[in-house]
PDB file of N, CA and C in Angstrom:
ATOM      1  N   MET A   1       6.532 -17.919  17.150  1.00  0.00           N
ATOM      2  CA  MET A   1       7.537 -17.666  16.139  1.00  0.00           C
ATOM      3  C   MET A   1       6.957 -16.770  15.063  1.00  0.00           C
ATOM      4  N   ALA A   2       7.766 -15.858  14.552  1.00  0.00           N
ATOM      5  CA  ALA A   2       7.330 -14.936  13.508  1.00  0.00           C
ATOM      6  C   ALA A   2       7.040 -15.700  12.222  1.00  0.00           C
ATOM      7  N   GLN A   3       6.073 -15.207  11.463  1.00  0.00           N
ATOM      8  CA  GLN A   3       5.680 -15.842  10.215  1.00  0.00           C
ATOM      9  C   GLN A   3       5.571 -14.759   9.148  1.00  0.00           C
ATOM     10  N   GLU A   4       6.064 -15.072   7.937  1.00  0.00           N
ATOM     11  CA  GLU A   4       5.956 -14.094   6.864  1.00  0.00           C
ATOM     12  C   GLU A   4       4.490 -13.850   6.520  1.00  0.00           C
ATOM     13  N   GLN A   5       4.223 -12.664   6.010  1.00  0.00           N
ATOM     14  CA  GLN A   5       2.869 -12.340   5.584  1.00  0.00           C
ATOM     15  C   GLN A   5       2.752 -12.663   4.105  1.00  0.00           C
ATOM     16  N   LEU A   6       1.679 -13.330   3.729  1.00  0.00           N
ATOM     17  CA  LEU A   6       1.513 -13.781   2.360  1.00  0.00           C
ATOM     18  C   LEU A   6       1.532 -12.627   1.362  1.00  0.00           C
ATOM     19  N   GLY A   7       1.121 -11.443   1.755  1.00  0.00           N
ATOM     20  CA  GLY A   7       1.101 -10.303   0.843  1.00  0.00           C
ATOM     21  C   GLY A   7       2.469  -9.913   0.339  1.00  0.00           C
ATOM     22  N   VAL A   8       3.508 -10.249   1.079  1.00  0.00           N
ATOM     23  CA  VAL A   8       4.866  -9.876   0.680  1.00  0.00           C
ATOM     24  C   VAL A   8       5.310 -10.698  -0.524  1.00  0.00           C
ATOM     25  N   CYS A   9       4.973 -11.971  -0.552  1.00  0.00           N
ATOM     26  CA  CYS A   9       5.426 -12.874  -1.618  1.00  0.00           C
ATOM     27  C   CYS A   9       4.296 -13.295  -2.549  1.00  0.00           C
ATOM     28  N   ALA A  10       3.189 -12.608  -2.544  1.00  0.00           N
ATOM     29  CA  ALA A  10       2.013 -13.006  -3.312  1.00  0.00           C
ATOM     30  C   ALA A  10       2.183 -12.725  -4.797  1.00  0.00           C
ATOM     31  N   GLU A  11       1.461 -13.488  -5.600  1.00  0.00           N
ATOM     32  CA  GLU A  11       1.386 -13.226  -7.036  1.00  0.00           C
ATOM     33  C   GLU A  11       0.661 -11.902  -7.255  1.00  0.00           C
ATOM     34  N   ALA A  12       0.854 -11.317  -8.431  1.00  0.00           N
ATOM     35  CA  ALA A  12       0.186 -10.053  -8.758  1.00  0.00           C
ATOM     36  C   ALA A  12      -1.330 -10.235  -8.777  1.00  0.00           C
ATOM     37  N   ASN A  13      -2.046  -9.206  -8.366  1.00  0.00           N
ATOM     38  CA  ASN A  13      -3.505  -9.205  -8.379  1.00  0.00           C
ATOM     39  C   ASN A  13      -4.013  -8.081  -9.279  1.00  0.00           C
ATOM     40  N   ILE A  14      -5.294  -8.156  -9.617  1.00  0.00           N
ATOM     41  CA  ILE A  14      -5.921  -7.135 -10.459  1.00  0.00           C
ATOM     42  C   ILE A  14      -6.146  -5.846  -9.672  1.00  0.00           C
ATOM     43  N   HIS A  15      -6.545  -5.968  -8.418  1.00  0.00           N
ATOM     44  CA  HIS A  15      -6.894  -4.799  -7.607  1.00  0.00           C
ATOM     45  C   HIS A  15      -5.998  -4.705  -6.373  1.00  0.00           C
ATOM     46  N   GLY A  16      -5.733  -3.489  -5.952  1.00  0.00           N
ATOM     47  CA  GLY A  16      -4.955  -3.276  -4.738  1.00  0.00           C
ATOM     48  C   GLY A  16      -5.412  -2.019  -4.030  1.00  0.00           C
ATOM     49  N   LEU A  17      -5.430  -2.075  -2.727  1.00  0.00           N
ATOM     50  CA  LEU A  17      -5.797  -0.935  -1.905  1.00  0.00           C
ATOM     51  C   LEU A  17      -4.712  -0.752  -0.858  1.00  0.00           C
ATOM     52  N   TYR A  18      -4.228   0.471  -0.732  1.00  0.00           N
ATOM     53  CA  TYR A  18      -3.184   0.786   0.227  1.00  0.00           C
ATOM     54  C   TYR A  18      -3.726   1.805   1.211  1.00  0.00           C
ATOM     55  N   LEU A  19      -3.670   1.483   2.466  1.00  0.00           N
ATOM     56  CA  LEU A  19      -4.160   2.367   3.519  1.00  0.00           C
ATOM     57  C   LEU A  19      -2.973   2.833   4.352  1.00  0.00           C
ATOM     58  N   LEU A  20      -2.849   4.136   4.514  1.00  0.00           N
ATOM     59  CA  LEU A  20      -1.745   4.723   5.275  1.00  0.00           C
ATOM     60  C   LEU A  20      -2.328   5.493   6.449  1.00  0.00           C
ATOM     61  N   PHE A  21      -1.816   5.212   7.650  1.00  0.00           N
ATOM     62  CA  PHE A  21      -2.361   5.820   8.861  1.00  0.00           C
ATOM     63  C   PHE A  21      -1.261   6.442   9.713  1.00  0.00           C
ATOM     64  N   ASN A  22      -1.595   7.517  10.366  1.00  0.00           N
ATOM     65  CA  ASN A  22      -0.812   8.040  11.479  1.00  0.00           C
ATOM     66  C   ASN A  22      -1.681   7.881  12.719  1.00  0.00           C
ATOM     67  N   ALA A  23      -1.145   7.257  13.734  1.00  0.00           N
ATOM     68  CA  ALA A  23      -1.910   6.888  14.920  1.00  0.00           C
ATOM     69  C   ALA A  23      -2.066   8.061  15.880  1.00  0.00           C
ATOM     70  N   ASN A  24      -3.153   8.026  16.637  1.00  0.00           N
ATOM     71  CA  ASN A  24      -3.372   8.999  17.701  1.00  0.00           C
ATOM     72  C   ASN A  24      -2.612   8.565  18.951  1.00  0.00           C
ATOM     73  N   ASP A  25      -1.988   9.520  19.609  1.00  0.00           N
ATOM     74  CA  ASP A  25      -1.276   9.227  20.850  1.00  0.00           C
ATOM     75  C   ASP A  25      -2.229   8.677  21.906  1.00  0.00           C
ATOM     76  N   GLY A  26      -1.753   7.752  22.697  1.00  0.00           N
ATOM     77  CA  GLY A  26      -2.545   7.193  23.781  1.00  0.00           C
ATOM     78  C   GLY A  26      -3.476   6.076  23.359  1.00  0.00           C
ATOM     79  N   ARG A  27      -3.478   5.686  22.085  1.00  0.00           N
ATOM     80  CA  ARG A  27      -4.380   4.637  21.596  1.00  0.00           C
ATOM     81  C   ARG A  27      -3.634   3.342  21.284  1.00  0.00           C
ATOM     82  N   GLU A  28      -2.434   3.203  21.827  1.00  0.00           N
ATOM     83  CA  GLU A  28      -1.583   2.069  21.482  1.00  0.00           C
ATOM     84  C   GLU A  28      -2.214   0.719  21.815  1.00  0.00           C
ATOM     85  N   ALA A  29      -2.841   0.584  22.975  1.00  0.00           N
ATOM     86  CA  ALA A  29      -3.447  -0.702  23.366  1.00  0.00           C
ATOM     87  C   ALA A  29      -4.546  -1.093  22.377  1.00  0.00           C
ATOM     88  N   PHE A  30      -5.388  -0.140  22.009  1.00  0.00           N
ATOM     89  CA  PHE A  30      -6.458  -0.404  21.039  1.00  0.00           C
ATOM     90  C   PHE A  30      -5.870  -0.774  19.682  1.00  0.00           C
ATOM     91  N   ILE A  31      -4.864  -0.050  19.244  1.00  0.00           N
ATOM     92  CA  ILE A  31      -4.250  -0.302  17.936  1.00  0.00           C
ATOM     93  C   ILE A  31      -3.601  -1.675  17.906  1.00  0.00           C
ATOM     94  N   ARG A  32      -2.928  -2.076  18.988  1.00  0.00           N
ATOM     95  CA  ARG A  32      -2.344  -3.424  19.055  1.00  0.00           C
ATOM     96  C   ARG A  32      -3.427  -4.493  18.906  1.00  0.00           C
ATOM     97  N   GLN A  33      -4.574  -4.292  19.562  1.00  0.00           N
ATOM     98  CA  GLN A  33      -5.675  -5.263  19.463  1.00  0.00           C
ATOM     99  C   GLN A  33      -6.191  -5.374  18.028  1.00  0.00           C
ATOM    100  N   VAL A  34      -6.389  -4.245  17.380  1.00  0.00           N
ATOM    101  CA  VAL A  34      -6.905  -4.240  16.013  1.00  0.00           C
ATOM    102  C   VAL A  34      -5.899  -4.874  15.059  1.00  0.00           C
ATOM    103  N   LEU A  35      -4.643  -4.480  15.173  1.00  0.00           N
ATOM    104  CA  LEU A  35      -3.627  -5.030  14.280  1.00  0.00           C
ATOM    105  C   LEU A  35      -3.479  -6.535  14.452  1.00  0.00           C
ATOM    106  N   ALA A  36      -3.620  -7.020  15.659  1.00  0.00           N
ATOM    107  CA  ALA A  36      -3.517  -8.463  15.913  1.00  0.00           C
ATOM    108  C   ALA A  36      -4.634  -9.248  15.238  1.00  0.00           C
ATOM    109  N   LYS A  37      -5.784  -8.625  15.017  1.00  0.00           N
ATOM    110  CA  LYS A  37      -6.922  -9.296  14.389  1.00  0.00           C
ATOM    111  C   LYS A  37      -6.849  -9.308  12.863  1.00  0.00           C
ATOM    112  N   LEU A  38      -6.091  -8.408  12.267  1.00  0.00           N
ATOM    113  CA  LEU A  38      -6.097  -8.285  10.806  1.00  0.00           C
ATOM    114  C   LEU A  38      -5.607  -9.524  10.063  1.00  0.00           C
ATOM    115  N   PRO A  39      -4.496 -10.159  10.437  1.00  0.00           N
ATOM    116  CA  PRO A  39      -4.094 -11.361   9.696  1.00  0.00           C
ATOM    117  C   PRO A  39      -5.174 -12.447   9.699  1.00  0.00           C
ATOM    118  N   GLY A  40      -5.849 -12.648  10.818  1.00  0.00           N
ATOM    119  CA  GLY A  40      -6.936 -13.624  10.873  1.00  0.00           C
ATOM    120  C   GLY A  40      -8.098 -13.237   9.976  1.00  0.00           C
ATOM    121  N   LEU A  41      -8.403 -11.953   9.936  1.00  0.00           N
ATOM    122  CA  LEU A  41      -9.476 -11.467   9.058  1.00  0.00           C
ATOM    123  C   LEU A  41      -9.100 -11.678   7.597  1.00  0.00           C
ATOM    124  N   PHE A  42      -7.856 -11.372   7.230  1.00  0.00           N
ATOM    125  CA  PHE A  42      -7.410 -11.616   5.855  1.00  0.00           C
ATOM    126  C   PHE A  42      -7.537 -13.093   5.511  1.00  0.00           C
ATOM    127  N   ASP A  43      -7.102 -13.973   6.415  1.00  0.00           N
ATOM    128  CA  ASP A  43      -7.188 -15.420   6.170  1.00  0.00           C
ATOM    129  C   ASP A  43      -8.635 -15.875   6.016  1.00  0.00           C
ATOM    130  N   GLU A  44      -9.512 -15.393   6.891  1.00  0.00           N
ATOM    131  CA  GLU A  44     -10.927 -15.766   6.838  1.00  0.00           C
ATOM    132  C   GLU A  44     -11.564 -15.346   5.512  1.00  0.00           C
ATOM    133  N   LEU A  45     -11.308 -14.116   5.093  1.00  0.00           N
ATOM    134  CA  LEU A  45     -11.883 -13.626   3.842  1.00  0.00           C
ATOM    135  C   LEU A  45     -11.288 -14.336   2.636  1.00  0.00           C
ATOM    136  N   ALA A  46      -9.991 -14.637   2.692  1.00  0.00           N
ATOM    137  CA  ALA A  46      -9.350 -15.357   1.593  1.00  0.00           C
ATOM    138  C   ALA A  46      -9.932 -16.756   1.442  1.00  0.00           C
ATOM    139  N   GLU A  47     -10.258 -17.390   2.558  1.00  0.00           N
ATOM    140  CA  GLU A  47     -10.855 -18.723   2.507  1.00  0.00           C
ATOM    141  C   GLU A  47     -12.305 -18.656   2.024  1.00  0.00           C
ATOM    142  N   ARG A  48     -13.053 -17.708   2.536  1.00  0.00           N
ATOM    143  CA  ARG A  48     -14.470 -17.582   2.180  1.00  0.00           C
ATOM    144  C   ARG A  48     -14.644 -17.205   0.712  1.00  0.00           C
ATOM    145  N   PHE A  49     -13.760 -16.361   0.192  1.00  0.00           N
ATOM    146  CA  PHE A  49     -13.848 -15.889  -1.194  1.00  0.00           C
ATOM    147  C   PHE A  49     -12.578 -16.285  -1.945  1.00  0.00           C
ATOM    148  N   SER A  50     -12.307 -17.582  -1.980  1.00  0.00           N
ATOM    149  CA  SER A  50     -11.041 -18.083  -2.515  1.00  0.00           C
ATOM    150  C   SER A  50     -10.810 -17.671  -3.969  1.00  0.00           C
ATOM    151  N   GLU A  51     -11.867 -17.531  -4.744  1.00  0.00           N
ATOM    152  CA  GLU A  51     -11.708 -17.148  -6.149  1.00  0.00           C
ATOM    153  C   GLU A  51     -11.159 -15.726  -6.308  1.00  0.00           C
ATOM    154  N   ALA A  52     -11.246 -14.916  -5.269  1.00  0.00           N
ATOM    155  CA  ALA A  52     -10.764 -13.528  -5.320  1.00  0.00           C
ATOM    156  C   ALA A  52      -9.259 -13.423  -5.106  1.00  0.00           C
ATOM    157  N   MET A  53      -8.612 -14.510  -4.652  1.00  0.00           N
ATOM    158  CA  MET A  53      -7.156 -14.490  -4.422  1.00  0.00           C
ATOM    159  C   MET A  53      -6.757 -13.338  -3.502  1.00  0.00           C
ATOM    160  N   LEU A  54      -7.530 -13.116  -2.446  1.00  0.00           N
ATOM    161  CA  LEU A  54      -7.281 -12.012  -1.523  1.00  0.00           C
ATOM    162  C   LEU A  54      -6.036 -12.271  -0.681  1.00  0.00           C
ATOM    163  N   CYS A  55      -5.259 -11.231  -0.508  1.00  0.00           N
ATOM    164  CA  CYS A  55      -4.151 -11.284   0.435  1.00  0.00           C
ATOM    165  C   CYS A  55      -3.963  -9.881   1.004  1.00  0.00           C
ATOM    166  N   GLY A  56      -3.414  -9.814   2.170  1.00  0.00           N
ATOM    167  CA  GLY A  56      -3.196  -8.517   2.799  1.00  0.00           C
ATOM    168  C   GLY A  56      -1.990  -8.575   3.707  1.00  0.00           C
ATOM    169  N   MET A  57      -1.461  -7.421   3.989  1.00  0.00           N
ATOM    170  CA  MET A  57      -0.349  -7.359   4.925  1.00  0.00           C
ATOM    171  C   MET A  57      -0.412  -6.055   5.702  1.00  0.00           C
ATOM    172  N   VAL A  58       0.207  -6.083   6.860  1.00  0.00           N
ATOM    173  CA  VAL A  58       0.249  -4.935   7.766  1.00  0.00           C
ATOM    174  C   VAL A  58       1.719  -4.605   8.008  1.00  0.00           C
ATOM    175  N   CYS A  59       2.054  -3.327   7.872  1.00  0.00           N
ATOM    176  CA  CYS A  59       3.422  -2.879   8.127  1.00  0.00           C
ATOM    177  C   CYS A  59       3.378  -1.772   9.171  1.00  0.00           C
ATOM    178  N   ILE A  60       4.331  -1.787  10.062  1.00  0.00           N
ATOM    179  CA  ILE A  60       4.449  -0.767  11.106  1.00  0.00           C
ATOM    180  C   ILE A  60       5.680   0.071  10.794  1.00  0.00           C
ATOM    181  N   GLY A  61       5.524   1.384  10.784  1.00  0.00           N
ATOM    182  CA  GLY A  61       6.641   2.287  10.514  1.00  0.00           C
ATOM    183  C   GLY A  61       7.717   2.222  11.583  1.00  0.00           C
ATOM    184  N   THR A  62       8.933   2.567  11.201  1.00  0.00           N
ATOM    185  CA  THR A  62      10.070   2.459  12.117  1.00  0.00           C
ATOM    186  C   THR A  62       9.891   3.289  13.384  1.00  0.00           C
ATOM    187  N   SER A  63       9.408   4.501  13.265  1.00  0.00           N
ATOM    188  CA  SER A  63       9.222   5.354  14.447  1.00  0.00           C
ATOM    189  C   SER A  63       8.109   4.830  15.343  1.00  0.00           C
ATOM    190  N   TYR A  64       7.018   4.376  14.719  1.00  0.00           N
ATOM    191  CA  TYR A  64       5.875   3.927  15.506  1.00  0.00           C
ATOM    192  C   TYR A  64       6.104   2.552  16.120  1.00  0.00           C
ATOM    193  N   TRP A  65       6.972   1.749  15.509  1.00  0.00           N
ATOM    194  CA  TRP A  65       7.268   0.429  16.072  1.00  0.00           C
ATOM    195  C   TRP A  65       7.744   0.565  17.513  1.00  0.00           C
ATOM    196  N   ASP A  66       8.600   1.532  17.753  1.00  0.00           N
ATOM    197  CA  ASP A  66       9.141   1.720  19.101  1.00  0.00           C
ATOM    198  C   ASP A  66       8.080   2.148  20.106  1.00  0.00           C
ATOM    199  N   VAL A  67       6.997   2.727  19.636  1.00  0.00           N
ATOM    200  CA  VAL A  67       5.875   3.104  20.508  1.00  0.00           C
ATOM    201  C   VAL A  67       5.014   1.878  20.788  1.00  0.00           C
ATOM    202  N   LEU A  68       4.707   1.093  19.744  1.00  0.00           N
ATOM    203  CA  LEU A  68       3.829  -0.068  19.899  1.00  0.00           C
ATOM    204  C   LEU A  68       4.519  -1.255  20.572  1.00  0.00           C
ATOM    205  N   TYR A  69       5.735  -1.553  20.149  1.00  0.00           N
ATOM    206  CA  TYR A  69       6.448  -2.752  20.606  1.00  0.00           C
ATOM    207  C   TYR A  69       7.897  -2.406  20.958  1.00  0.00           C
ATOM    208  N   PRO A  70       8.124  -1.591  21.970  1.00  0.00           N
ATOM    209  CA  PRO A  70       9.482  -1.115  22.256  1.00  0.00           C
ATOM    210  C   PRO A  70      10.483  -2.227  22.579  1.00  0.00           C
ATOM    211  N   GLU A  71      10.039  -3.344  23.081  1.00  0.00           N
ATOM    212  CA  GLU A  71      10.950  -4.427  23.459  1.00  0.00           C
ATOM    213  C   GLU A  71      11.226  -5.383  22.298  1.00  0.00           C
ATOM    214  N   GLN A  72      10.536  -5.225  21.168  1.00  0.00           N
ATOM    215  CA  GLN A  72      10.600  -6.239  20.114  1.00  0.00           C
ATOM    216  C   GLN A  72      10.994  -5.671  18.747  1.00  0.00           C
ATOM    217  N   ARG A  73      11.818  -4.648  18.710  1.00  0.00           N
ATOM    218  CA  ARG A  73      12.187  -4.033  17.433  1.00  0.00           C
ATOM    219  C   ARG A  73      13.019  -5.003  16.588  1.00  0.00           C
ATOM    220  N   PRO A  74      12.579  -5.294  15.352  1.00  0.00           N
ATOM    221  CA  PRO A  74      13.364  -6.166  14.459  1.00  0.00           C
ATOM    222  C   PRO A  74      14.686  -5.503  14.079  1.00  0.00           C
ATOM    223  N   ALA A  75      15.717  -6.285  14.007  1.00  0.00           N
ATOM    224  CA  ALA A  75      17.052  -5.749  13.726  1.00  0.00           C
ATOM    225  C   ALA A  75      17.143  -5.085  12.355  1.00  0.00           C
ATOM    226  N   LEU A  76      16.406  -5.570  11.373  1.00  0.00           N
ATOM    227  CA  LEU A  76      16.500  -5.058  10.004  1.00  0.00           C
ATOM    228  C   LEU A  76      15.362  -4.097   9.639  1.00  0.00           C
ATOM    229  N   LEU A  77      14.634  -3.598  10.612  1.00  0.00           N
ATOM    230  CA  LEU A  77      13.520  -2.684  10.345  1.00  0.00           C
ATOM    231  C   LEU A  77      14.025  -1.410   9.678  1.00  0.00           C
ATOM    232  N   LYS A  78      13.369  -1.012   8.563  1.00  0.00           N
ATOM    233  CA  LYS A  78      13.758   0.173   7.801  1.00  0.00           C
ATOM    234  C   LYS A  78      12.529   1.035   7.546  1.00  0.00           C
ATOM    235  N   PRO A  79      12.727   2.318   7.257  1.00  0.00           N
ATOM    236  CA  PRO A  79      11.589   3.189   6.903  1.00  0.00           C
ATOM    237  C   PRO A  79      10.921   2.725   5.616  1.00  0.00           C
ATOM    238  N   PHE A  80       9.632   3.072   5.428  1.00  0.00           N
ATOM    239  CA  PHE A  80       8.929   2.753   4.194  1.00  0.00           C
ATOM    240  C   PHE A  80       9.616   3.479   3.039  1.00  0.00           C
ATOM    241  N   PRO A  81      10.014   2.776   1.995  1.00  0.00           N
ATOM    242  CA  PRO A  81      10.706   3.440   0.884  1.00  0.00           C
ATOM    243  C   PRO A  81       9.708   4.064  -0.100  1.00  0.00           C
ATOM    244  N   ALA A  82      10.178   5.045  -0.841  1.00  0.00           N
ATOM    245  CA  ALA A  82       9.393   5.566  -1.961  1.00  0.00           C
ATOM    246  C   ALA A  82       9.446   4.514  -3.068  1.00  0.00           C
ATOM    247  N   MET A  83       8.320   4.339  -3.778  1.00  0.00           N
ATOM    248  CA  MET A  83       8.273   3.348  -4.856  1.00  0.00           C
ATOM    249  C   MET A  83       7.548   3.941  -6.052  1.00  0.00           C
ATOM    250  N   GLU A  84       7.972   3.506  -7.239  1.00  0.00           N
ATOM    251  CA  GLU A  84       7.298   3.914  -8.463  1.00  0.00           C
ATOM    252  C   GLU A  84       7.398   2.778  -9.456  1.00  0.00           C
ATOM    253  N   ASN A  85       6.292   2.546 -10.195  1.00  0.00           N
ATOM    254  CA  ASN A  85       6.270   1.489 -11.189  1.00  0.00           C
ATOM    255  C   ASN A  85       5.172   1.790 -12.193  1.00  0.00           C
ATOM    256  N   ASP A  86       5.525   1.804 -13.452  1.00  0.00           N
ATOM    257  CA  ASP A  86       4.564   2.010 -14.541  1.00  0.00           C
ATOM    258  C   ASP A  86       3.668   3.226 -14.332  1.00  0.00           C
ATOM    259  N   GLY A  87       4.230   4.316 -13.893  1.00  0.00           N
ATOM    260  CA  GLY A  87       3.460   5.542 -13.723  1.00  0.00           C
ATOM    261  C   GLY A  87       2.727   5.659 -12.400  1.00  0.00           C
ATOM    262  N   TYR A  88       2.774   4.634 -11.572  1.00  0.00           N
ATOM    263  CA  TYR A  88       2.152   4.685 -10.257  1.00  0.00           C
ATOM    264  C   TYR A  88       3.239   4.964  -9.227  1.00  0.00           C
ATOM    265  N   ALA A  89       2.965   5.901  -8.332  1.00  0.00           N
ATOM    266  CA  ALA A  89       3.992   6.273  -7.361  1.00  0.00           C
ATOM    267  C   ALA A  89       3.437   6.234  -5.943  1.00  0.00           C
ATOM    268  N   MET A  90       4.267   5.788  -5.014  1.00  0.00           N
ATOM    269  CA  MET A  90       3.954   5.851  -3.603  1.00  0.00           C
ATOM    270  C   MET A  90       5.126   6.559  -2.929  1.00  0.00           C
ATOM    271  N   PRO A  91       4.885   7.741  -2.373  1.00  0.00           N
ATOM    272  CA  PRO A  91       5.989   8.489  -1.765  1.00  0.00           C
ATOM    273  C   PRO A  91       6.503   7.814  -0.497  1.00  0.00           C
ATOM    274  N   GLY A  92       7.732   8.126  -0.143  1.00  0.00           N
ATOM    275  CA  GLY A  92       8.345   7.589   1.070  1.00  0.00           C
ATOM    276  C   GLY A  92       8.017   8.454   2.275  1.00  0.00           C
ATOM    277  N   ILE A  93       6.744   8.623   2.560  1.00  0.00           N
ATOM    278  CA  ILE A  93       6.299   9.467   3.671  1.00  0.00           C
ATOM    279  C   ILE A  93       6.257   8.613   4.934  1.00  0.00           C
ATOM    280  N   PRO A  94       6.730   9.130   6.058  1.00  0.00           N
ATOM    281  CA  PRO A  94       6.822   8.323   7.284  1.00  0.00           C
ATOM    282  C   PRO A  94       5.469   8.136   7.992  1.00  0.00           C
ATOM    283  N   TYR A  95       4.669   7.204   7.506  1.00  0.00           N
ATOM    284  CA  TYR A  95       3.409   6.875   8.168  1.00  0.00           C
ATOM    285  C   TYR A  95       3.660   5.889   9.296  1.00  0.00           C
ATOM    286  N   ASP A  96       2.717   5.820  10.224  1.00  0.00           N
ATOM    287  CA  ASP A  96       2.836   4.882  11.335  1.00  0.00           C
ATOM    288  C   ASP A  96       2.459   3.462  10.916  1.00  0.00           C
ATOM    289  N   ILE A  97       1.404   3.348  10.118  1.00  0.00           N
ATOM    290  CA  ILE A  97       0.883   2.025   9.745  1.00  0.00           C
ATOM    291  C   ILE A  97       0.542   2.024   8.258  1.00  0.00           C
ATOM    292  N   PHE A  98       0.922   0.958   7.584  1.00  0.00           N
ATOM    293  CA  PHE A  98       0.628   0.755   6.167  1.00  0.00           C
ATOM    294  C   PHE A  98      -0.089  -0.580   6.060  1.00  0.00           C
ATOM    295  N   ILE A  99      -1.273  -0.592   5.455  1.00  0.00           N
ATOM    296  CA  ILE A  99      -2.034  -1.832   5.244  1.00  0.00           C
ATOM    297  C   ILE A  99      -2.268  -1.972   3.747  1.00  0.00           C
ATOM    298  N   GLN A 100      -1.929  -3.133   3.235  1.00  0.00           N
ATOM    299  CA  GLN A 100      -2.133  -3.428   1.813  1.00  0.00           C
ATOM    300  C   GLN A 100      -3.133  -4.558   1.705  1.00  0.00           C
ATOM    301  N   ILE A 101      -4.134  -4.381   0.843  1.00  0.00           N
ATOM    302  CA  ILE A 101      -5.127  -5.421   0.563  1.00  0.00           C
ATOM    303  C   ILE A 101      -5.181  -5.589  -0.945  1.00  0.00           C
ATOM    304  N   ARG A 102      -4.990  -6.826  -1.409  1.00  0.00           N
ATOM    305  CA  ARG A 102      -5.007  -7.090  -2.845  1.00  0.00           C
ATOM    306  C   ARG A 102      -5.942  -8.256  -3.147  1.00  0.00           C
ATOM    307  N   SER A 103      -6.577  -8.198  -4.324  1.00  0.00           N
ATOM    308  CA  SER A 103      -7.439  -9.295  -4.731  1.00  0.00           C
ATOM    309  C   SER A 103      -7.735  -9.196  -6.222  1.00  0.00           C
ATOM    310  N   ASP A 104      -8.336 -10.261  -6.731  1.00  0.00           N
ATOM    311  CA  ASP A 104      -8.836 -10.254  -8.096  1.00  0.00           C
ATOM    312  C   ASP A 104     -10.333 -10.045  -8.058  1.00  0.00           C
TER     313      ASP A 104
END
């Protein structure tokens, strides 16, 4: 069963890192393996360094979702939106993978 990622509903953190990737063609099997390991890695690091309040999430772009998981497209999947807040901006560029890591 699908489970929400803690990074979506997490409290604000002091630090944040956003990684945006466009995948290489033909590397889908490898990318699926790596992406499957990330939630466990986030959980392990959050437990080991609990005072850091670490959380992370992985997002797959709408176009790339159909390449990685063609049989499992979520009904409400949407493109990454452009966002701006307090002078910080993230453009709505169509990346394949977005990874967010936040901590104190």
